[in-house]
Tab-separated table of C-alpha atoms in Angstrom:
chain	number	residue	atom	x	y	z
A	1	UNK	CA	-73.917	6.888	-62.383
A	2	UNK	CA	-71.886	9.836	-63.945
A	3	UNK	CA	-68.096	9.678	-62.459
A	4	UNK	CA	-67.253	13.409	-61.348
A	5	UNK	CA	-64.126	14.941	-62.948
A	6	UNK	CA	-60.774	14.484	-61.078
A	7	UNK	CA	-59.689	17.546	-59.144
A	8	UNK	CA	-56.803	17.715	-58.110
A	9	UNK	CA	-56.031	17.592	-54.380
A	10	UNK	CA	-54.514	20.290	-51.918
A	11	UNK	CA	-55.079	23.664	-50.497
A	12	UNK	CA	-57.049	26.205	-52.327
A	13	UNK	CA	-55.402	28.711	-54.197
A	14	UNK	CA	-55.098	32.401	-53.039
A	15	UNK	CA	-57.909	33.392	-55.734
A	16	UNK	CA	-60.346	30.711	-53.818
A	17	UNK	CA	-59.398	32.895	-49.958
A	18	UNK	CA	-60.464	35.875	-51.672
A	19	UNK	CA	-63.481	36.801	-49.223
A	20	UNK	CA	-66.886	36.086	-50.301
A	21	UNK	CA	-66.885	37.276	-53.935
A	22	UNK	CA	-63.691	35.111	-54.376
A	23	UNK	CA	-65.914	32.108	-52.812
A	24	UNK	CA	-68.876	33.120	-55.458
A	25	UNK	CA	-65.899	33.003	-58.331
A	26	UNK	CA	-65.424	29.600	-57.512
A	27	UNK	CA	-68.379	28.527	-57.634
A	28	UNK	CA	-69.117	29.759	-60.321
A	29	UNK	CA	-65.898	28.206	-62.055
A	30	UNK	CA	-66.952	25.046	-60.800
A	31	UNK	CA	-70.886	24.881	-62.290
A	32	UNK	CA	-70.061	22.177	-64.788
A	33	UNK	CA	-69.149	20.170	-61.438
A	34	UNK	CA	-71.764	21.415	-59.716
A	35	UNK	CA	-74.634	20.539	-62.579
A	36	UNK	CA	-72.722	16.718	-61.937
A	37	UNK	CA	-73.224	16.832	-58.268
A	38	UNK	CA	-76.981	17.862	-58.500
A	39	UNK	CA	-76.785	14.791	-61.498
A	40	UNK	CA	-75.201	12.178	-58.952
A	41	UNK	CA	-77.384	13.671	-55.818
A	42	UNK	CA	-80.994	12.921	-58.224
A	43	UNK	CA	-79.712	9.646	-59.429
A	44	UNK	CA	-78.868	8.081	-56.059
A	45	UNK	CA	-81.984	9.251	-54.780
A	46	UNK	CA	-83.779	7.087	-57.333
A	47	UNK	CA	-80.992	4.235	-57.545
A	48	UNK	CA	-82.806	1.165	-57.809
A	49	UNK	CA	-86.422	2.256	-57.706
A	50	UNK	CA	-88.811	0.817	-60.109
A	51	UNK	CA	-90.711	4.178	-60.160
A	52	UNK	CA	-87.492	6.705	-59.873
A	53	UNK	CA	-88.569	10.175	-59.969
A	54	UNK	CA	-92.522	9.669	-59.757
A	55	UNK	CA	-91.608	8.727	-55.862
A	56	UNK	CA	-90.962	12.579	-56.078
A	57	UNK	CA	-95.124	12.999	-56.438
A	58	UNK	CA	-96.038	10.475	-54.175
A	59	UNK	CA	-94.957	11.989	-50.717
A	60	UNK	CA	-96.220	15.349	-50.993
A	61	UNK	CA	-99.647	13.673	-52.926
A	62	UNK	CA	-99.794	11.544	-49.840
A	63	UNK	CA	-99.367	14.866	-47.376
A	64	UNK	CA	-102.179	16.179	-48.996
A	65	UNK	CA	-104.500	13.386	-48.678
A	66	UNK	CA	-103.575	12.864	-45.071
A	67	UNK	CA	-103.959	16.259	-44.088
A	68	UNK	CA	-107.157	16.991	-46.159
A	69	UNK	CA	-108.691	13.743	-45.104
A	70	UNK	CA	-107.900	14.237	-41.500
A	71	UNK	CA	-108.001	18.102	-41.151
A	72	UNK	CA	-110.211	19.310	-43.566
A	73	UNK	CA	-112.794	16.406	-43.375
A	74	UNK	CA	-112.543	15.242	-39.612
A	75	UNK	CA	-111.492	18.377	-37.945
A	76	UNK	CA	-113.846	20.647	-40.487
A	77	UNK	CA	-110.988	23.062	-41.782
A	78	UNK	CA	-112.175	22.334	-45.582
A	79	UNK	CA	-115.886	24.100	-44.707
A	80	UNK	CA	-114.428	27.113	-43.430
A	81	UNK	CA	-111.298	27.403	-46.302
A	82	UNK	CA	-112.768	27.666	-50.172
A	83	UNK	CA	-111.088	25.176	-52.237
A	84	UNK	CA	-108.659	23.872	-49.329
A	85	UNK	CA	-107.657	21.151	-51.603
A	86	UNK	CA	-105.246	23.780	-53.269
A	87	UNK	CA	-104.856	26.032	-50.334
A	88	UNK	CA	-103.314	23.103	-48.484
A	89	UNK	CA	-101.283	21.722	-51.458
A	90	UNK	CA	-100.104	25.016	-52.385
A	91	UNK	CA	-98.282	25.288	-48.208
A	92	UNK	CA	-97.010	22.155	-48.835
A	93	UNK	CA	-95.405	22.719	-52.083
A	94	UNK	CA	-93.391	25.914	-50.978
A	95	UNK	CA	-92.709	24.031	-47.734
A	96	UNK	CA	-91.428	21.066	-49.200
A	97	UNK	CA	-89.349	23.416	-51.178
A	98	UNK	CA	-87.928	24.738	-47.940
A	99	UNK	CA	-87.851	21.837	-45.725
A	100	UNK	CA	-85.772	19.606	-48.301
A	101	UNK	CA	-82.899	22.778	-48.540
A	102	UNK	CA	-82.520	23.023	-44.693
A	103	UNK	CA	-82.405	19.102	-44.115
A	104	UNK	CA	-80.855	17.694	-47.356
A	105	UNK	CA	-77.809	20.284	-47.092
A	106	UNK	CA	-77.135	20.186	-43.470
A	107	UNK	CA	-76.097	16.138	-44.021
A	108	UNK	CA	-74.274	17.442	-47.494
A	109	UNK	CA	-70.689	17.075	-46.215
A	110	UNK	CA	-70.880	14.561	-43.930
A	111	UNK	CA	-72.761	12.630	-47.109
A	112	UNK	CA	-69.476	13.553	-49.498
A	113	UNK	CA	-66.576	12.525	-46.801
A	114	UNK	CA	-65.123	10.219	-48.888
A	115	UNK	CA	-64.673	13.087	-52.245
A	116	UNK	CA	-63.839	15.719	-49.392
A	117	UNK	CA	-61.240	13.360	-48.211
A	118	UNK	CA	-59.189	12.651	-51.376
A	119	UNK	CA	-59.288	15.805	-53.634
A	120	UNK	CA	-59.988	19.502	-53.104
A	121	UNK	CA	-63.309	21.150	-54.863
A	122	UNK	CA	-65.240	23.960	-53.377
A	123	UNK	CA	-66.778	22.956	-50.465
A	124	UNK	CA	-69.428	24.737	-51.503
A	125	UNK	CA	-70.804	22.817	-53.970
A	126	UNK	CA	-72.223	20.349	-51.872
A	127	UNK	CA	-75.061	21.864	-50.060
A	128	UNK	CA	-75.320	24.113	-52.694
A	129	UNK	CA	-76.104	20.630	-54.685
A	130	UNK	CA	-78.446	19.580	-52.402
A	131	UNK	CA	-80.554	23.096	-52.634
A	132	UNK	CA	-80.138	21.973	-56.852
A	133	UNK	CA	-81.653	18.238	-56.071
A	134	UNK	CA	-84.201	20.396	-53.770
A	135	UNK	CA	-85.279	22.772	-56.783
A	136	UNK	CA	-85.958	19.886	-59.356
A	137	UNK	CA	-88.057	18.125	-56.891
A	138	UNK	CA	-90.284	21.468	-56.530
A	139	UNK	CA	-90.588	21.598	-60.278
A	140	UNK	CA	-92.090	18.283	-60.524
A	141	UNK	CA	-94.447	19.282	-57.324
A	142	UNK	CA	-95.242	23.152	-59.128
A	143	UNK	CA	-96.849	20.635	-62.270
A	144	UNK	CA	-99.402	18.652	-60.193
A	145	UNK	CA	-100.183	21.861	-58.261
A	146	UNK	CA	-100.576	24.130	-61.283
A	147	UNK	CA	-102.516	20.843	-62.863
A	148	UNK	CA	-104.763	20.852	-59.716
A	149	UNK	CA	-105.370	24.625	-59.937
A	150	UNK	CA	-106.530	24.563	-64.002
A	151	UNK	CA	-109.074	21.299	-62.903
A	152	UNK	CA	-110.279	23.412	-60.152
A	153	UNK	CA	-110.994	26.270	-62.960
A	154	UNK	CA	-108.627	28.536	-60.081
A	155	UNK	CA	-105.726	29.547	-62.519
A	156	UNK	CA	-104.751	33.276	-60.696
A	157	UNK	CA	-104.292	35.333	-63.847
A	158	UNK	CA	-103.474	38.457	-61.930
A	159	UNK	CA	-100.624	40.365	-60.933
A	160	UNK	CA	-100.752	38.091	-57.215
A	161	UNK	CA	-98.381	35.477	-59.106
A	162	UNK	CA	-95.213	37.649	-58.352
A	163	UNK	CA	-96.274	36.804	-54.825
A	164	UNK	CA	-95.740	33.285	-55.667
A	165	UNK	CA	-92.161	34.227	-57.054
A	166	UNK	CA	-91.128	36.188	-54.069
A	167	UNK	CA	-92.172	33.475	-51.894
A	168	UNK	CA	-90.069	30.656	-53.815
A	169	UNK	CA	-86.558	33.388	-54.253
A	170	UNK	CA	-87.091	34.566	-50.689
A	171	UNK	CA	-87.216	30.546	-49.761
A	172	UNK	CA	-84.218	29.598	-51.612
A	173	UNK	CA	-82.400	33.223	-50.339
A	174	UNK	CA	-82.839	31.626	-46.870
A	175	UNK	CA	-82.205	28.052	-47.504
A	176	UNK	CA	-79.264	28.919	-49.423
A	177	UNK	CA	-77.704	30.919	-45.809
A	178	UNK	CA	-79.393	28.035	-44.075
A	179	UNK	CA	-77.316	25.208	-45.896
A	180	UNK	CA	-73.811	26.647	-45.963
A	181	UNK	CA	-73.907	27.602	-41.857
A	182	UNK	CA	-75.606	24.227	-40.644
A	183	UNK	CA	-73.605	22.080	-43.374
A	184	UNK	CA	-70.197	23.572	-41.981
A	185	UNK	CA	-71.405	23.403	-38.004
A	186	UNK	CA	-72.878	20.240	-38.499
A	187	UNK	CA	-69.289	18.926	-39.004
A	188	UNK	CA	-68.231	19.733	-35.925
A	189	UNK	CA	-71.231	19.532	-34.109
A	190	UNK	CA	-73.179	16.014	-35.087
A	191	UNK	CA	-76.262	16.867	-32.900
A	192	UNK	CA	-77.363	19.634	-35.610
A	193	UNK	CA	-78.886	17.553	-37.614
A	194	UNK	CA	-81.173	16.207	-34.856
A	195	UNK	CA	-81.799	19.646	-34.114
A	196	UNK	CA	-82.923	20.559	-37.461
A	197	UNK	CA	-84.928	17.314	-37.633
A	198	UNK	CA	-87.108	19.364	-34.493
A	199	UNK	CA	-86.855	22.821	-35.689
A	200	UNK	CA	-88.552	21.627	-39.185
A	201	UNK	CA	-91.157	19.969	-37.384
A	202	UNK	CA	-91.858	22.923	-34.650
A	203	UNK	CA	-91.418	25.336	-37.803
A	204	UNK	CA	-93.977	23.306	-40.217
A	205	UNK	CA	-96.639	24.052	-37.464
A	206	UNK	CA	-95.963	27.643	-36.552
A	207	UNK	CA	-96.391	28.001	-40.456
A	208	UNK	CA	-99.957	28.221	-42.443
A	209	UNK	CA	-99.596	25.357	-44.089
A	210	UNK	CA	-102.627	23.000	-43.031
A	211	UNK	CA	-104.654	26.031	-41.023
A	212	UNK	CA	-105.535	29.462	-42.724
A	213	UNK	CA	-103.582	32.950	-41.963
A	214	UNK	CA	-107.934	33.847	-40.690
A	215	UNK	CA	-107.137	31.135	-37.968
A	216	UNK	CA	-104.080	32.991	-36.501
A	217	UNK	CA	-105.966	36.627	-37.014
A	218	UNK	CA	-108.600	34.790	-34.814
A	219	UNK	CA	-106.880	33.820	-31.946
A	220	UNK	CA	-104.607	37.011	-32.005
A	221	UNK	CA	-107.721	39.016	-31.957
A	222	UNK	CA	-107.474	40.537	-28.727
A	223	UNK	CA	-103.534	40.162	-28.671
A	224	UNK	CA	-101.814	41.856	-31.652
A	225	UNK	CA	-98.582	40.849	-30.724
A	226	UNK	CA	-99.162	37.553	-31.337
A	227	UNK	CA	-99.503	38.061	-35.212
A	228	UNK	CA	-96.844	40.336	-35.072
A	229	UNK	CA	-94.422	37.505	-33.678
A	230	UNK	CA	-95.971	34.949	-36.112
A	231	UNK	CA	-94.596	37.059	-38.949
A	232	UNK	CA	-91.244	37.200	-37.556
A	233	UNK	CA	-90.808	33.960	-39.002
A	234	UNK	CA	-89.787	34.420	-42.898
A	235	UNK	CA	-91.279	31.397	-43.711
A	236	UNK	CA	-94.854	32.628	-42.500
A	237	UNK	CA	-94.092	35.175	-45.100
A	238	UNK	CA	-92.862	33.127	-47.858
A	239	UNK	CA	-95.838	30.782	-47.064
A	240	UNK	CA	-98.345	33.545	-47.230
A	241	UNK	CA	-97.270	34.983	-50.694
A	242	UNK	CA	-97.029	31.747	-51.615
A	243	UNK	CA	-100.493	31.322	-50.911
A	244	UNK	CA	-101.647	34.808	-52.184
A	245	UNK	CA	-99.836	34.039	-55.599
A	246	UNK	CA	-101.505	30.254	-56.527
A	247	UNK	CA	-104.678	29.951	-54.335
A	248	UNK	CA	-106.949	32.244	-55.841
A	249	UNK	CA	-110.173	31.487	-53.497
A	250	UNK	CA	-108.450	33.157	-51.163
A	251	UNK	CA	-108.364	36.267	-52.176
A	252	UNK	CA	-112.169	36.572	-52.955
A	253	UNK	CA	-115.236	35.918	-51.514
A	254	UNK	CA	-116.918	32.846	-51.727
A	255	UNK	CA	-120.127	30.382	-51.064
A	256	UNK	CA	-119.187	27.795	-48.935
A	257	UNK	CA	-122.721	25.632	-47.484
A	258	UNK	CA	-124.263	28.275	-48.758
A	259	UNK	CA	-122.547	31.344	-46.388
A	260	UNK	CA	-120.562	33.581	-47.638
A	261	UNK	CA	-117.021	33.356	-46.972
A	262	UNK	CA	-115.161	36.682	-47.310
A	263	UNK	CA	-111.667	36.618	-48.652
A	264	UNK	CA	-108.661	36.500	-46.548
A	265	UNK	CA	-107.358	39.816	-45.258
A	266	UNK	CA	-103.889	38.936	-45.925
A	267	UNK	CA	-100.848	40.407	-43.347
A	268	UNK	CA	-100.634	44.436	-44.065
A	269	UNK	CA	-97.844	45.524	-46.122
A	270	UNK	CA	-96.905	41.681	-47.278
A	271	UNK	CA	-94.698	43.031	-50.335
A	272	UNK	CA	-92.918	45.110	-47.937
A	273	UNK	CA	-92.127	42.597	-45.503
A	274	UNK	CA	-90.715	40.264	-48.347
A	275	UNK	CA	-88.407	42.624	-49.558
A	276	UNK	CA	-87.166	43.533	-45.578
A	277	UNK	CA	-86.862	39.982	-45.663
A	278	UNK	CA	-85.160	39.519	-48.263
A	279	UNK	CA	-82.204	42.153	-47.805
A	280	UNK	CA	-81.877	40.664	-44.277
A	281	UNK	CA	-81.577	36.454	-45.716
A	282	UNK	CA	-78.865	38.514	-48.382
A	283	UNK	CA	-77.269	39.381	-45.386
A	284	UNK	CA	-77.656	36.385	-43.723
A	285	UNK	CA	-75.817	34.261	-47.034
A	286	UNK	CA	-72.945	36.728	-47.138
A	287	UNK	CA	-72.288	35.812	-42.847
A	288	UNK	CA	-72.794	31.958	-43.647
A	289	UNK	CA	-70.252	31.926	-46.230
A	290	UNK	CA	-67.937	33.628	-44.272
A	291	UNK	CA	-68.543	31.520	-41.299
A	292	UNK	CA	-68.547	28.411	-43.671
A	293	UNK	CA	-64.952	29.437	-45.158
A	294	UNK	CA	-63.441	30.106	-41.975
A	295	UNK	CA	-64.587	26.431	-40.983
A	296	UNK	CA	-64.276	24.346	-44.192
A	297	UNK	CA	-60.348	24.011	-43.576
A	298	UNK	CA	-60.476	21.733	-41.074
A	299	UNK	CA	-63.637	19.572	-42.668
A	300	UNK	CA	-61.317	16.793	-43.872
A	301	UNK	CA	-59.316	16.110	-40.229
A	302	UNK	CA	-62.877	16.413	-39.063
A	303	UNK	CA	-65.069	14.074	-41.185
């Protein structure tokens, strides 16, 4: 395992107090320590696995076959969703995206006590390496999907991919404000991570991930404000563009036991709502940070 680079120990520096541009300095500074971190995080992962990284297919392969076997076969969500193969794979992927952020950085500091402890770096760094680990882990997912979708004969040559991208910068936007305010609480506050443990799980189902956005417009039929407070959550959104952007079935009609199957009438104004979303997750990363900085001087008496 790579050593990380001595730092030397003590209070920041006035340039490192310097509000949140000062805290994006140095970071920035710091990447070559950073790029180890992410280095260290992968590695340890993987320490003493015969199969290292391909463990990094086999969880979200094995998601799939669970929840197309038992949702889309048994429960008959696969004859009412063309191609739910990829549908479903293509919620998990952005999902797993998400899901690995919010719980891999909340543990982040606690999980470097010992470096925190004996020399000063930018606290930062450390869920911020987590959300690094997080992204490499999506690339390797983003291959077997986009290998599943050229099988399939799905490939969405259209202009619906920058859905896709929205969806994955809107995620990270969100996990990034996400991992510096429950790293820092979770400090203080040890039952956060149990929390998070049952937000993820309540949040995974109030998501499209294994049932279609039709399923939703269905039971919200006669109660609009349902729908309306489903899309309140960003990661409906993300999930949804997501969708829009790799599972091309969905966005025409098809033959499914021989009815047709009309394509999804996707949430009105989507791109709209992404970028409303996004100014308010920029807003929401410039209040973690400051909330993280204000707490990070007391993270070594505390951990």
């Amino acid at each position: 395992m790579e050593k990380l680079p001595f730092v030397a120990a003590g209070a920041p520096d006035a340039t490192l107090l310097g509000g949140f541009w000062g805290g994006v300095r140095d970071v920035i500074t710091h990447k070559n320590l950073l790029d180890l971190l992410i280095r260290r995080e992968l590695k340890a992962r993987y320490k003493d696995s015969s199969l290292g990284f391909l463990w990094s297919f086999v969880r979200p392969l094995t998601m799939l076959l669970i929840y197309y076997v038992a949702i889309g076969q048994f429960l008959g969500a696969a004859r009412a969703v063309p191609q739910y193969a990829i549908f479903v794979y293509s919620g998990l992927t952005i999902w797993g995206l998400y899901n690995e952020i919010v719980a891999g950085s909340t543990m982040s500091i606690l999980a470097n006590a010992g470096l925190i402890k004996k020399v000063y770096v930018p606290r930062e760094l450390f869920p911020l390496a987590s959300i690094g680990s997080a992204l490499f882990n999506f690339g390797i997912q983003m291959i077997v999907l986009l290998g599943a979708i050229v099988v399939t004969g799905q490939f969405p040559l259209s202009w619906n991919l920058l859905y896709a991208l929205a969806a994955v910068i809107l995620v990270i936007t969100y996990g990034v404000a996400l991992s510096l305010l429950l790293s820092a609480l979770n400090v203080y506050l040890r039952d956060i991570q149990y929390l998070v443990e049952v937000a993820l799980l309540i949040f995974f189902w109030a998501s499209p991930i294994v049932y279609a956005w039709t399923q939703v417009q269905t039971v919200a039929k006669n109660h609009a404000w349902v729908a309306d407070v489903y899309l309140l959550n960003p990661m409906s959104n993300a999930i949804l563009a997501f969708q829009k952007g790799m599972w091309e079935a969905g966005s025409k009609t098809n033959i499914i036991n021989g009815k047709p199957v009309p394509p999804v009438d996707w949430p009105a104004h989507l791109d709209l709502r992404l970028l409303v979303l996004f100014v308010i997750g920029l807003a929401l990363v410039y209040v973690a940070q400051r909330v993280f900085a204000r707490l990070q001087g007391n993270f070594a008496q505390e951990i």
